[in-house]
Short mmCIF file of N, CA, C and O in Angstrom, two decimals:
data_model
loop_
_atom_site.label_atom_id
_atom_site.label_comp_id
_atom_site.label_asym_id
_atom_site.label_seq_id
_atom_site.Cartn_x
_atom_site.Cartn_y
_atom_site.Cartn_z
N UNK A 1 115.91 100.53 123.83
CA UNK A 1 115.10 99.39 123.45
C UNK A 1 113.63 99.79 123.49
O UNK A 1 113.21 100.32 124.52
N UNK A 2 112.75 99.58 122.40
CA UNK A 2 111.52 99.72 122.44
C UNK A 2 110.98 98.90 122.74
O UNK A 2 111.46 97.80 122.48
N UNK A 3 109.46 99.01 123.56
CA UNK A 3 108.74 97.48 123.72
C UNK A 3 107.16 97.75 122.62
O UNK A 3 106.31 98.60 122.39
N UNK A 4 107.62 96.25 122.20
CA UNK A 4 106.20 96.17 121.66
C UNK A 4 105.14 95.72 122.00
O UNK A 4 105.20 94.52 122.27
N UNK A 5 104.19 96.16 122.10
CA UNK A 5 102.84 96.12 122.73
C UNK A 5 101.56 95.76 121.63
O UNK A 5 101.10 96.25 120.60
N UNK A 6 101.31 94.64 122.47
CA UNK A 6 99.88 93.95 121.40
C UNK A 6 98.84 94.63 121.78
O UNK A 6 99.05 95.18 122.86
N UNK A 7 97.88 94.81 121.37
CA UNK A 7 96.72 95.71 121.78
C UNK A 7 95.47 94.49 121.61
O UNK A 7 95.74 93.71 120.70
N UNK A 8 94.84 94.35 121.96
CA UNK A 8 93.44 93.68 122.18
C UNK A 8 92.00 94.77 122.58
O UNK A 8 91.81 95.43 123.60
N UNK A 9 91.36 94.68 121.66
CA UNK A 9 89.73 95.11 122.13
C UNK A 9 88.85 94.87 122.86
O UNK A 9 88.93 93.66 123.07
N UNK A 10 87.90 95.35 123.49
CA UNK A 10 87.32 94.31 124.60
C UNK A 10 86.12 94.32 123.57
O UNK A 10 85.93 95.38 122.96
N UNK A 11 85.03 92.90 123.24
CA UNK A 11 83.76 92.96 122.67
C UNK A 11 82.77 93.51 123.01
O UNK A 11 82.01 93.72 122.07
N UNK A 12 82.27 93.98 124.37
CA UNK A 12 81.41 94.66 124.87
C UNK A 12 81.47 95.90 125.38
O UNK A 12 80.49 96.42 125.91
N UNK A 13 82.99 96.65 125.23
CA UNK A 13 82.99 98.06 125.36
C UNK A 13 84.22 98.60 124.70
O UNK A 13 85.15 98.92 125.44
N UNK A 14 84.35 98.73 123.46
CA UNK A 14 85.49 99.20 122.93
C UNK A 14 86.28 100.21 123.47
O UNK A 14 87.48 100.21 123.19
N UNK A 15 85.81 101.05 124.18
CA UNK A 15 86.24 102.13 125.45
C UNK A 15 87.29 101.25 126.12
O UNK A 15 87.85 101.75 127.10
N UNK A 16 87.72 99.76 125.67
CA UNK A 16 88.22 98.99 127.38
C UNK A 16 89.29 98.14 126.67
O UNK A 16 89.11 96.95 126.45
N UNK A 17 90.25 98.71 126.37
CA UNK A 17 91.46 97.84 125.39
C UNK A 17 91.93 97.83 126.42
O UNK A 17 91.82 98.56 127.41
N UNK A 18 92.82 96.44 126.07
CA UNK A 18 94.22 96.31 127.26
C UNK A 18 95.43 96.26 125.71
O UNK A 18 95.44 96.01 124.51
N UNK A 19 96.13 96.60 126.62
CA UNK A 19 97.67 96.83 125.53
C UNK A 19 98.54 96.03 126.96
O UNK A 19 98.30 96.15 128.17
N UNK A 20 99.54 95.26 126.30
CA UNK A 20 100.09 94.31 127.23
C UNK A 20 101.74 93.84 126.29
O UNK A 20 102.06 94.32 125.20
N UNK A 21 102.37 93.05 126.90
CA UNK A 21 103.38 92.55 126.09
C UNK A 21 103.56 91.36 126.96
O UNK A 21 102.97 91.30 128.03
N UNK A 22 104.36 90.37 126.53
CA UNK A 22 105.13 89.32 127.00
C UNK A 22 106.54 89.28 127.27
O UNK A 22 107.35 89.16 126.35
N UNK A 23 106.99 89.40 128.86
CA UNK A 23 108.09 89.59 129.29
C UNK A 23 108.69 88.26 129.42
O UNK A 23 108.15 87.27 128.95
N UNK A 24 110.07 88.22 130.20
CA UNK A 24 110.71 87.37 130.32
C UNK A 24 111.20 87.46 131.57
O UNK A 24 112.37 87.81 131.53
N UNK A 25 110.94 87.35 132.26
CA UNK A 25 111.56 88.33 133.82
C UNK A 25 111.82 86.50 134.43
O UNK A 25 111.29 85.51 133.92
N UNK A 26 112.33 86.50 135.06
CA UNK A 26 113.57 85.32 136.15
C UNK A 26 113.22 83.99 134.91
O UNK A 26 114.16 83.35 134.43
N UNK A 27 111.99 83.75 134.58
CA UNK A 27 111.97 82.26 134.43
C UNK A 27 111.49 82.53 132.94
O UNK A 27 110.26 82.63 132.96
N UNK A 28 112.03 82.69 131.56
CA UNK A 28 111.69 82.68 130.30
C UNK A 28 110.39 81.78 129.96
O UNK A 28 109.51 82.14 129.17
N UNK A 29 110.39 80.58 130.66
CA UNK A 29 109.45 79.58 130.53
C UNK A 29 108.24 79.55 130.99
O UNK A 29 107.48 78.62 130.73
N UNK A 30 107.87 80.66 131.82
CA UNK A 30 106.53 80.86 132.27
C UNK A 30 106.09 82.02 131.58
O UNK A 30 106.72 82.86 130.94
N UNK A 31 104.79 81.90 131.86
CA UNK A 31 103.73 82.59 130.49
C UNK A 31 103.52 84.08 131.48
O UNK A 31 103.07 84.01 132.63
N UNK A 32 103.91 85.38 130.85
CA UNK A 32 103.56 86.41 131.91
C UNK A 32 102.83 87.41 130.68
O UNK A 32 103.14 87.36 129.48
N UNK A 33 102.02 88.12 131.15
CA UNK A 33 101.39 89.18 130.59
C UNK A 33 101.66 91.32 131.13
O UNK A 33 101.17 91.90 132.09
N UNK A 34 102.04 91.55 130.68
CA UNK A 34 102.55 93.07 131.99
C UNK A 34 102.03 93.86 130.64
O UNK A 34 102.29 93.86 129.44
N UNK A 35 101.15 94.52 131.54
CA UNK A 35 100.75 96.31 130.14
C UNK A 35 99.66 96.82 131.22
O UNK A 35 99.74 96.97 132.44
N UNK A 36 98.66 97.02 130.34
CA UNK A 36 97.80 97.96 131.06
C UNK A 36 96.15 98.18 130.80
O UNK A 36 95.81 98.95 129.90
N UNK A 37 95.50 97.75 131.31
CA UNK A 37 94.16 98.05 131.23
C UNK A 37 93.43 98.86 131.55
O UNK A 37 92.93 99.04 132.66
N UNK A 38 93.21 99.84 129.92
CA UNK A 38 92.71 101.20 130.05
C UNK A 38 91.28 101.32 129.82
O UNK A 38 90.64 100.49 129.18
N UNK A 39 90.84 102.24 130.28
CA UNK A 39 89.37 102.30 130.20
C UNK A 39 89.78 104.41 129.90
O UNK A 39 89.92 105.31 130.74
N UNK A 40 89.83 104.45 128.32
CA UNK A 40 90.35 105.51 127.84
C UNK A 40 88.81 107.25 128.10
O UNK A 40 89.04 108.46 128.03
N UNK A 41 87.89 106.75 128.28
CA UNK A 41 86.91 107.59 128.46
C UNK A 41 87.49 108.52 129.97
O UNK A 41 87.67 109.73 130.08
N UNK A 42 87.67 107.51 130.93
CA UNK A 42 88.02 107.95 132.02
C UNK A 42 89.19 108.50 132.49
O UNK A 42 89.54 109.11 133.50
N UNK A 43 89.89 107.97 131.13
CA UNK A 43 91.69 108.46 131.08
C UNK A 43 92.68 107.81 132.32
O UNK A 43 93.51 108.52 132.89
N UNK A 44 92.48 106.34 132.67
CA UNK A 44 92.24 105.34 133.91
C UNK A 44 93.72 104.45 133.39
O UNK A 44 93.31 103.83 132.40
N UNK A 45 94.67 104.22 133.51
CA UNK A 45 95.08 103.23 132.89
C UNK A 45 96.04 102.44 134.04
O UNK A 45 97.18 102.75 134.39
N UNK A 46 95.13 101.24 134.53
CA UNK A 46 95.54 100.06 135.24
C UNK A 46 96.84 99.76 135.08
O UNK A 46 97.06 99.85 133.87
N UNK A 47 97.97 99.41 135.73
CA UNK A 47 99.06 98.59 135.36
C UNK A 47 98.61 97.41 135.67
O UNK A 47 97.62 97.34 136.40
N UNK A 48 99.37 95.98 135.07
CA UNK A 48 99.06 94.54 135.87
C UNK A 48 100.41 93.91 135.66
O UNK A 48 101.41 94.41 135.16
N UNK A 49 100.25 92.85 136.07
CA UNK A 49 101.54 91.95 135.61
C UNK A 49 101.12 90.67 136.31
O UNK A 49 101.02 90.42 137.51
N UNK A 50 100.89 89.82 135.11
CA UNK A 50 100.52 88.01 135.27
C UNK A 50 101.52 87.49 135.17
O UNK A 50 102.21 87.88 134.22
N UNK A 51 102.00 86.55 135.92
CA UNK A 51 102.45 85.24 135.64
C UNK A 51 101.72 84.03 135.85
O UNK A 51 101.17 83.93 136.95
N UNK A 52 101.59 83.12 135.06
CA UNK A 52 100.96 81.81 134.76
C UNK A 52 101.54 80.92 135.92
O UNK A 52 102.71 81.00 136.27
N UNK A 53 100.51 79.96 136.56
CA UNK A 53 101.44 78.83 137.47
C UNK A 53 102.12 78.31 136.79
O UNK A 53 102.18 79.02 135.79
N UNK A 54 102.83 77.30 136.62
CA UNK A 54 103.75 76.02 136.47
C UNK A 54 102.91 75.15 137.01
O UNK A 54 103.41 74.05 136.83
N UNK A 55 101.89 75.04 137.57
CA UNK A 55 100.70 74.25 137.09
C UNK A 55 99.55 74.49 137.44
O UNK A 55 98.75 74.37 138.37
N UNK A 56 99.71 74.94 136.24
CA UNK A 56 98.14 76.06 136.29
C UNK A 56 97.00 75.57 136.24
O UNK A 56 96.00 76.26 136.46
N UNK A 57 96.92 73.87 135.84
CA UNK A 57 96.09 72.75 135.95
C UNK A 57 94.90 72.99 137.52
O UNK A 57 93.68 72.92 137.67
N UNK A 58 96.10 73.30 138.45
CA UNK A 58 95.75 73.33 139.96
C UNK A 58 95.35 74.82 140.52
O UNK A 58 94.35 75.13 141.18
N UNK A 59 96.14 75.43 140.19
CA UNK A 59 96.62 77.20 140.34
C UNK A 59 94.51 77.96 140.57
O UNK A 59 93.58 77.82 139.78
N UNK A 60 94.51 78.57 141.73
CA UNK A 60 93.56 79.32 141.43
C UNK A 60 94.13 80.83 140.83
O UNK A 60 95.30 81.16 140.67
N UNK A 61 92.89 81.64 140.55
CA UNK A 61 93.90 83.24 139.71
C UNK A 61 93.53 84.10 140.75
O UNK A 61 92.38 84.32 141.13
N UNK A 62 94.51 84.55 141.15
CA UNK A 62 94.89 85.14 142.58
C UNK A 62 95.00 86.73 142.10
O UNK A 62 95.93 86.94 141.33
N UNK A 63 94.15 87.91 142.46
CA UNK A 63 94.61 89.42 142.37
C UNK A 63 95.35 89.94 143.85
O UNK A 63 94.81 90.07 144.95
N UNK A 64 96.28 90.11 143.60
CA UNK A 64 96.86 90.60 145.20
C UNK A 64 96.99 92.25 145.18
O UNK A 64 97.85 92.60 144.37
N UNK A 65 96.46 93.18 145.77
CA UNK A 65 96.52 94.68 145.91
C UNK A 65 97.26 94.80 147.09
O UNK A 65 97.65 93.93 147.87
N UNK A 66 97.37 95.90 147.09
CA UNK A 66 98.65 96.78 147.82
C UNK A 66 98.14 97.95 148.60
O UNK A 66 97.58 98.82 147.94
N UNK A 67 98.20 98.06 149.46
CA UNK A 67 97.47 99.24 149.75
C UNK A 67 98.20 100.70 150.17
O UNK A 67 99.38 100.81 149.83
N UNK A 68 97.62 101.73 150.83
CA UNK A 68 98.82 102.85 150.70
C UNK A 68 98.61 103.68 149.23
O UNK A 68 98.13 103.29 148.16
N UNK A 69 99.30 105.27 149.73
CA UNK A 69 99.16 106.31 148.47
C UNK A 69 100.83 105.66 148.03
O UNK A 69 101.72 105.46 148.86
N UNK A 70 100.93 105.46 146.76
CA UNK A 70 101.87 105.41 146.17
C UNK A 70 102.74 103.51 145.90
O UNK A 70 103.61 103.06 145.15
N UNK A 71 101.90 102.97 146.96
CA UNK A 71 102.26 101.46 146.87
C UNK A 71 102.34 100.73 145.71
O UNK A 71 101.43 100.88 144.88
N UNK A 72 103.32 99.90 145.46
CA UNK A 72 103.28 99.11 144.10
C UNK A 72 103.14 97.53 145.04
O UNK A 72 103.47 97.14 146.16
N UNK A 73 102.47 96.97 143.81
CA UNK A 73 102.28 95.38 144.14
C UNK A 73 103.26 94.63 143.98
O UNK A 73 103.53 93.70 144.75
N UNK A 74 104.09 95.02 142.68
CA UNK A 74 105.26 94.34 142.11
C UNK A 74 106.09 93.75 143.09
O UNK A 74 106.89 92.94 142.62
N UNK A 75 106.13 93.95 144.57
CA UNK A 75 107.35 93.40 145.51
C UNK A 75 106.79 91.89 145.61
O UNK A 75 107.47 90.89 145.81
N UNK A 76 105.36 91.96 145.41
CA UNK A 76 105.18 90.48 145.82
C UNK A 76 104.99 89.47 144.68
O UNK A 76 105.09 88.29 145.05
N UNK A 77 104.74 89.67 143.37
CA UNK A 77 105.43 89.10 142.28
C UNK A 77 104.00 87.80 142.73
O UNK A 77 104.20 86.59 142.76
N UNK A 78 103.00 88.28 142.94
CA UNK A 78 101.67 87.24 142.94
C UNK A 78 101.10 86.91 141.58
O UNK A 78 101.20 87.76 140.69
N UNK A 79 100.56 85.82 141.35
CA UNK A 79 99.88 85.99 139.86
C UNK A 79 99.01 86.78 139.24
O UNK A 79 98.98 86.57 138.03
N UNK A 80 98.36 87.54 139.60
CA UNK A 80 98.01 88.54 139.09
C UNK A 80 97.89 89.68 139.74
O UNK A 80 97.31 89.78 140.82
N UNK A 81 98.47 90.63 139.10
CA UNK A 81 98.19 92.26 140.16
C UNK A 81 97.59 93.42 139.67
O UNK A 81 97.85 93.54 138.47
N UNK A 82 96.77 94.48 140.18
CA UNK A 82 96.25 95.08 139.64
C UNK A 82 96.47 96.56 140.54
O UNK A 82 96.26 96.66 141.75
N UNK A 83 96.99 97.81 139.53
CA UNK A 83 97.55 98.90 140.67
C UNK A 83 96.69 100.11 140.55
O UNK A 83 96.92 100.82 139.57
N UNK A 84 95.82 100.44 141.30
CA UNK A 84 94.77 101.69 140.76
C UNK A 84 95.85 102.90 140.22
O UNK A 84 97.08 102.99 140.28
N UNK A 85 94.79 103.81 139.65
CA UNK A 85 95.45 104.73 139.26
C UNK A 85 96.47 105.81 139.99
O UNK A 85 96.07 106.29 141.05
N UNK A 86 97.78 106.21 139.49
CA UNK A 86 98.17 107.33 140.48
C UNK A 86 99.03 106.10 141.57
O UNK A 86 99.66 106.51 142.54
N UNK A 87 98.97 105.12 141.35
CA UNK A 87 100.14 104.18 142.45
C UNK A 87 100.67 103.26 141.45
O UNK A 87 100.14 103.10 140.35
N UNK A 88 101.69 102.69 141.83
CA UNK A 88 103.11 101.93 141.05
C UNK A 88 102.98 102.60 139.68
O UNK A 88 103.12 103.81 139.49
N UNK A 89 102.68 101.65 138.70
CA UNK A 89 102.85 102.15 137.38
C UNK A 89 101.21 102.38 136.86
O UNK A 89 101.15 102.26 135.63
N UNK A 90 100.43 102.56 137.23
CA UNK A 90 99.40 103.18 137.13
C UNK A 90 99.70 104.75 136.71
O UNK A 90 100.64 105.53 136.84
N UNK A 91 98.37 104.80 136.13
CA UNK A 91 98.59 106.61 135.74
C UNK A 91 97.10 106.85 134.99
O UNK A 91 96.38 105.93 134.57
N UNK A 92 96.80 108.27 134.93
CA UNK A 92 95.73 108.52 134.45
C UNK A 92 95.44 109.88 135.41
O UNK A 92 95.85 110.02 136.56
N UNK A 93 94.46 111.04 134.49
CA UNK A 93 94.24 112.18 134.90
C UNK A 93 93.27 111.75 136.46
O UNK A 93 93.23 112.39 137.51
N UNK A 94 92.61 110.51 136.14
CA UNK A 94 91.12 110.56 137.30
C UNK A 94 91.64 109.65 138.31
O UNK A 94 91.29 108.47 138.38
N UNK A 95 92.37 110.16 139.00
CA UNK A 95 92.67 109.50 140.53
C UNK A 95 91.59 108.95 140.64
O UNK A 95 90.79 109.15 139.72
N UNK A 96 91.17 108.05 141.80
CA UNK A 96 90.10 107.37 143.08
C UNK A 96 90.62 108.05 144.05
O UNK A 96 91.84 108.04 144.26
N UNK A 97 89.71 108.79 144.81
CA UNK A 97 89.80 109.25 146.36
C UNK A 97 89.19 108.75 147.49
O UNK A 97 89.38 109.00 148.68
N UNK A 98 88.19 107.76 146.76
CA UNK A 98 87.75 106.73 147.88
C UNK A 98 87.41 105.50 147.44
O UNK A 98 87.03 105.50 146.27
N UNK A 99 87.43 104.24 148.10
CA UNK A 99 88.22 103.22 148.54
C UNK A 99 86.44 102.49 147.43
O UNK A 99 86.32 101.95 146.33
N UNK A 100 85.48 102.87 148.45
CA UNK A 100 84.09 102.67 147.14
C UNK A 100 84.14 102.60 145.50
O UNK A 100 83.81 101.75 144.68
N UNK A 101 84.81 104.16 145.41
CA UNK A 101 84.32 104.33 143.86
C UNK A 101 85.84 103.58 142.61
O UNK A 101 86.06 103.82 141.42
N UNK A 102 86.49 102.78 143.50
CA UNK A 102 87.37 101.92 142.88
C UNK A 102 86.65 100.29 142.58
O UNK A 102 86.85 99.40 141.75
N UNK A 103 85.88 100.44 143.54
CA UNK A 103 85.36 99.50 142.78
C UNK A 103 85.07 99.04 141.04
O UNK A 103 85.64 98.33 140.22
N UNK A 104 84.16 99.68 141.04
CA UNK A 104 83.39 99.56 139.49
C UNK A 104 85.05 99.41 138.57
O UNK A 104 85.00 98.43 137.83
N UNK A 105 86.45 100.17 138.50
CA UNK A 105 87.52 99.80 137.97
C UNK A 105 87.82 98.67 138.40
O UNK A 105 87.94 97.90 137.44
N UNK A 106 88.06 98.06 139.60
CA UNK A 106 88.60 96.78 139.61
C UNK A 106 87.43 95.58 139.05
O UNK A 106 87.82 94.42 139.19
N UNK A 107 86.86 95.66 138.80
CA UNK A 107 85.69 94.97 138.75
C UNK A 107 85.52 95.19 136.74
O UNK A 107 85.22 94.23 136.03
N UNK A 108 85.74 96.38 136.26
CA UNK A 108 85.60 96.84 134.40
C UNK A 108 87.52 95.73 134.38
O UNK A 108 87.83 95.10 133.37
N UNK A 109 88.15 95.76 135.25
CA UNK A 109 89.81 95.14 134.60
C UNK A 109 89.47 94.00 134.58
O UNK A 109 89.59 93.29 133.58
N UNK A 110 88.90 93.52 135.89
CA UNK A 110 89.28 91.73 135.92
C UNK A 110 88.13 91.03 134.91
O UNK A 110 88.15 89.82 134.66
N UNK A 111 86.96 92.10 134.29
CA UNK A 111 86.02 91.39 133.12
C UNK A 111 86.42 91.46 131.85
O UNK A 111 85.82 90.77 131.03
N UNK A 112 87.52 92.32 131.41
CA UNK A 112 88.50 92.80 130.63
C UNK A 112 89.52 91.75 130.35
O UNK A 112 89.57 91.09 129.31
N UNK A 113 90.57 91.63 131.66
CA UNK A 113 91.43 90.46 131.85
C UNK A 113 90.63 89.07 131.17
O UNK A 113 91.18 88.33 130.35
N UNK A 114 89.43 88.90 131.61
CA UNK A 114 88.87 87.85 131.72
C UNK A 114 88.24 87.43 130.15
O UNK A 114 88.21 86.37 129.51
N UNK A 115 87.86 88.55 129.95
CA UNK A 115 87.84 88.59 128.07
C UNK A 115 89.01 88.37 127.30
O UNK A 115 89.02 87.35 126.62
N UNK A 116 89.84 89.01 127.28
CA UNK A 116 91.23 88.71 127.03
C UNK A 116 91.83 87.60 126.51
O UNK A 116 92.28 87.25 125.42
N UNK A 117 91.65 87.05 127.90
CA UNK A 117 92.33 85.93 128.64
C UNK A 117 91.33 84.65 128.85
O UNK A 117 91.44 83.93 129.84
N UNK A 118 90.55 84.49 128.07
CA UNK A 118 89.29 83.35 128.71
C UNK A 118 89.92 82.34 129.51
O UNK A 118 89.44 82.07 130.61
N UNK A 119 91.05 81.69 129.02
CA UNK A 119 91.45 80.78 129.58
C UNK A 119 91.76 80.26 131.20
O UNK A 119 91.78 79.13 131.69
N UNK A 120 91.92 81.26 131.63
CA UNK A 120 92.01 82.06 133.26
C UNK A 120 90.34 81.71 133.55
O UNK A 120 90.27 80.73 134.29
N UNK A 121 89.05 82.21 133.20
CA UNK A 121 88.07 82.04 133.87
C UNK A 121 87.74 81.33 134.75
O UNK A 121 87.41 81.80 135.84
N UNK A 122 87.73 79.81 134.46
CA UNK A 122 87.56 79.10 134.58
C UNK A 122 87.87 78.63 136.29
O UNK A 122 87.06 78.12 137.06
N UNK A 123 89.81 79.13 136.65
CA UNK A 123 90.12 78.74 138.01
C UNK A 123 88.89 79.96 138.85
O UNK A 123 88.26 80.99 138.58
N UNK A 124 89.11 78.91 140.10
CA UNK A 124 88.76 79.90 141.67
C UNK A 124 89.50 80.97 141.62
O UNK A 124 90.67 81.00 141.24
N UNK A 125 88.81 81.95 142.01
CA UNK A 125 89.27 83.51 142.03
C UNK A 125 89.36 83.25 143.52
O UNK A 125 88.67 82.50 144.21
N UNK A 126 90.66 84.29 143.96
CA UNK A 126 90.96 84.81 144.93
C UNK A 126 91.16 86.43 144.80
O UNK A 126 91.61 86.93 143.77
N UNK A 127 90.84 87.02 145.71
CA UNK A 127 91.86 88.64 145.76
C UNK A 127 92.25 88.57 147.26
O UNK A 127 91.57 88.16 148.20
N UNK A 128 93.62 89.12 147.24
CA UNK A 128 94.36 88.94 148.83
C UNK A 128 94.73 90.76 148.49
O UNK A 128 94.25 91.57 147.69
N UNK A 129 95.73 90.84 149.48
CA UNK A 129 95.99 92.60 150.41
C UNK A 129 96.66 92.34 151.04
O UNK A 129 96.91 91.20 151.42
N UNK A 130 97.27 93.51 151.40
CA UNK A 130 98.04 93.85 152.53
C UNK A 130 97.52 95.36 152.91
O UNK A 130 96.59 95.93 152.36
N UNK A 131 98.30 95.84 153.93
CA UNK A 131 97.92 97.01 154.86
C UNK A 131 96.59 97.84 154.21
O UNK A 131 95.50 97.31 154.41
N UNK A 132 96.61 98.67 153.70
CA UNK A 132 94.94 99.39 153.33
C UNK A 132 94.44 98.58 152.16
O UNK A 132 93.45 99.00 151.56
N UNK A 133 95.25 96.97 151.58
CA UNK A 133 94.77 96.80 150.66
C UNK A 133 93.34 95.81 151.16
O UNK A 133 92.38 95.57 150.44
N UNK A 134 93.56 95.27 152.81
CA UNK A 134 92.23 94.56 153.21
C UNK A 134 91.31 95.84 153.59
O UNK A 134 90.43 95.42 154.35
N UNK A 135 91.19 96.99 153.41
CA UNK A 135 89.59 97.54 152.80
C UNK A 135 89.36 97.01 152.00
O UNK A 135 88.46 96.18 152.05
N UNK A 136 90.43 97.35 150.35
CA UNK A 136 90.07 97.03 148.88
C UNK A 136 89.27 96.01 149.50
O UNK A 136 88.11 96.08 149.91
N UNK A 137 90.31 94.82 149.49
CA UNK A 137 89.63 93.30 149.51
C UNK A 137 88.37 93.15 150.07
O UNK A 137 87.49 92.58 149.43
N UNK A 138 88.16 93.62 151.27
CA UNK A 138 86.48 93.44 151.87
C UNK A 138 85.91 94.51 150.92
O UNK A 138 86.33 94.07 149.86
N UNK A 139 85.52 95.13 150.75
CA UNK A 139 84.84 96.21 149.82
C UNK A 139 84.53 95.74 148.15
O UNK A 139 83.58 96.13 147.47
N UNK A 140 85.39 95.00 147.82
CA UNK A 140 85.51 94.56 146.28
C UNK A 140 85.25 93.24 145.69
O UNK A 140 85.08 92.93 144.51
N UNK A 141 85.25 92.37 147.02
CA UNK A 141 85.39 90.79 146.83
C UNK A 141 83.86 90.46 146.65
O UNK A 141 83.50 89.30 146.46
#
């Protein structure tokens, strides 16, 4: 089975496409987004995977990271996740070796996402963690 993948441009840095698809995973009826936000100069390519609330009226947009060499977010199935390079389905030649210079990537995805996706802007942002992911979180928030 092949998947097809929509591609989107970003307006202020064409360097910053996300390529994504629409899954169907437990609940067909909720709105999910899963691909990848690349920032191709750097050879960087983000995995994510959204799911929409069921009432998203209320819903703030939540990034939950993972922390650890090799950790995936996917166990916790939060509304939005974002996996640096070189962990879960992330990939790309330019690892991060420190916890700092990930910044400026998490920060180029979620303005990316946010282009994308305008519709999302709008809620309260959260970012949550677990084990090395509360550095990320204090360091990035």
């Amino acid at each position: 089975m092949t998947m097809s993948w929509i591609t989107l441009l970003c307006n202020r840095n064409p360097d910053l496409p996300i390529r994504f698809t629409q899954p169907e995973l437990c609940d067909p009826n909720v709105i999910q987004y899963s691909g990848y936000l690349d920032i191709n100069s750097k050879d960087v390519h983000y995995f994510f995977w959204f799911f929409e609330s069921k009432k998203i009226e209320y819903a703030p947009f939540t990034l939950w990271l993972n922390g650890g060499p090799g950790c995936s977010s996917l166990v916790v199935y939060l509304p939005g996740q974002v996996l640096p390079a070189g962990t879960g389905f992330s990939y790309g030649t330019r690892t991060i070796n420190r916890t700092e210079d990930g910044a400026y990537y998490v920060y180029e995805c979620l303005q990316l996402f946010f282009e994308m996706f305008p519709q999302y802007r709008k809620h309260p942002f959260h970012m949550f963690g677990e084990s090395y992911a509360g550095r990320f979180v204090s360091e990035y928030y």
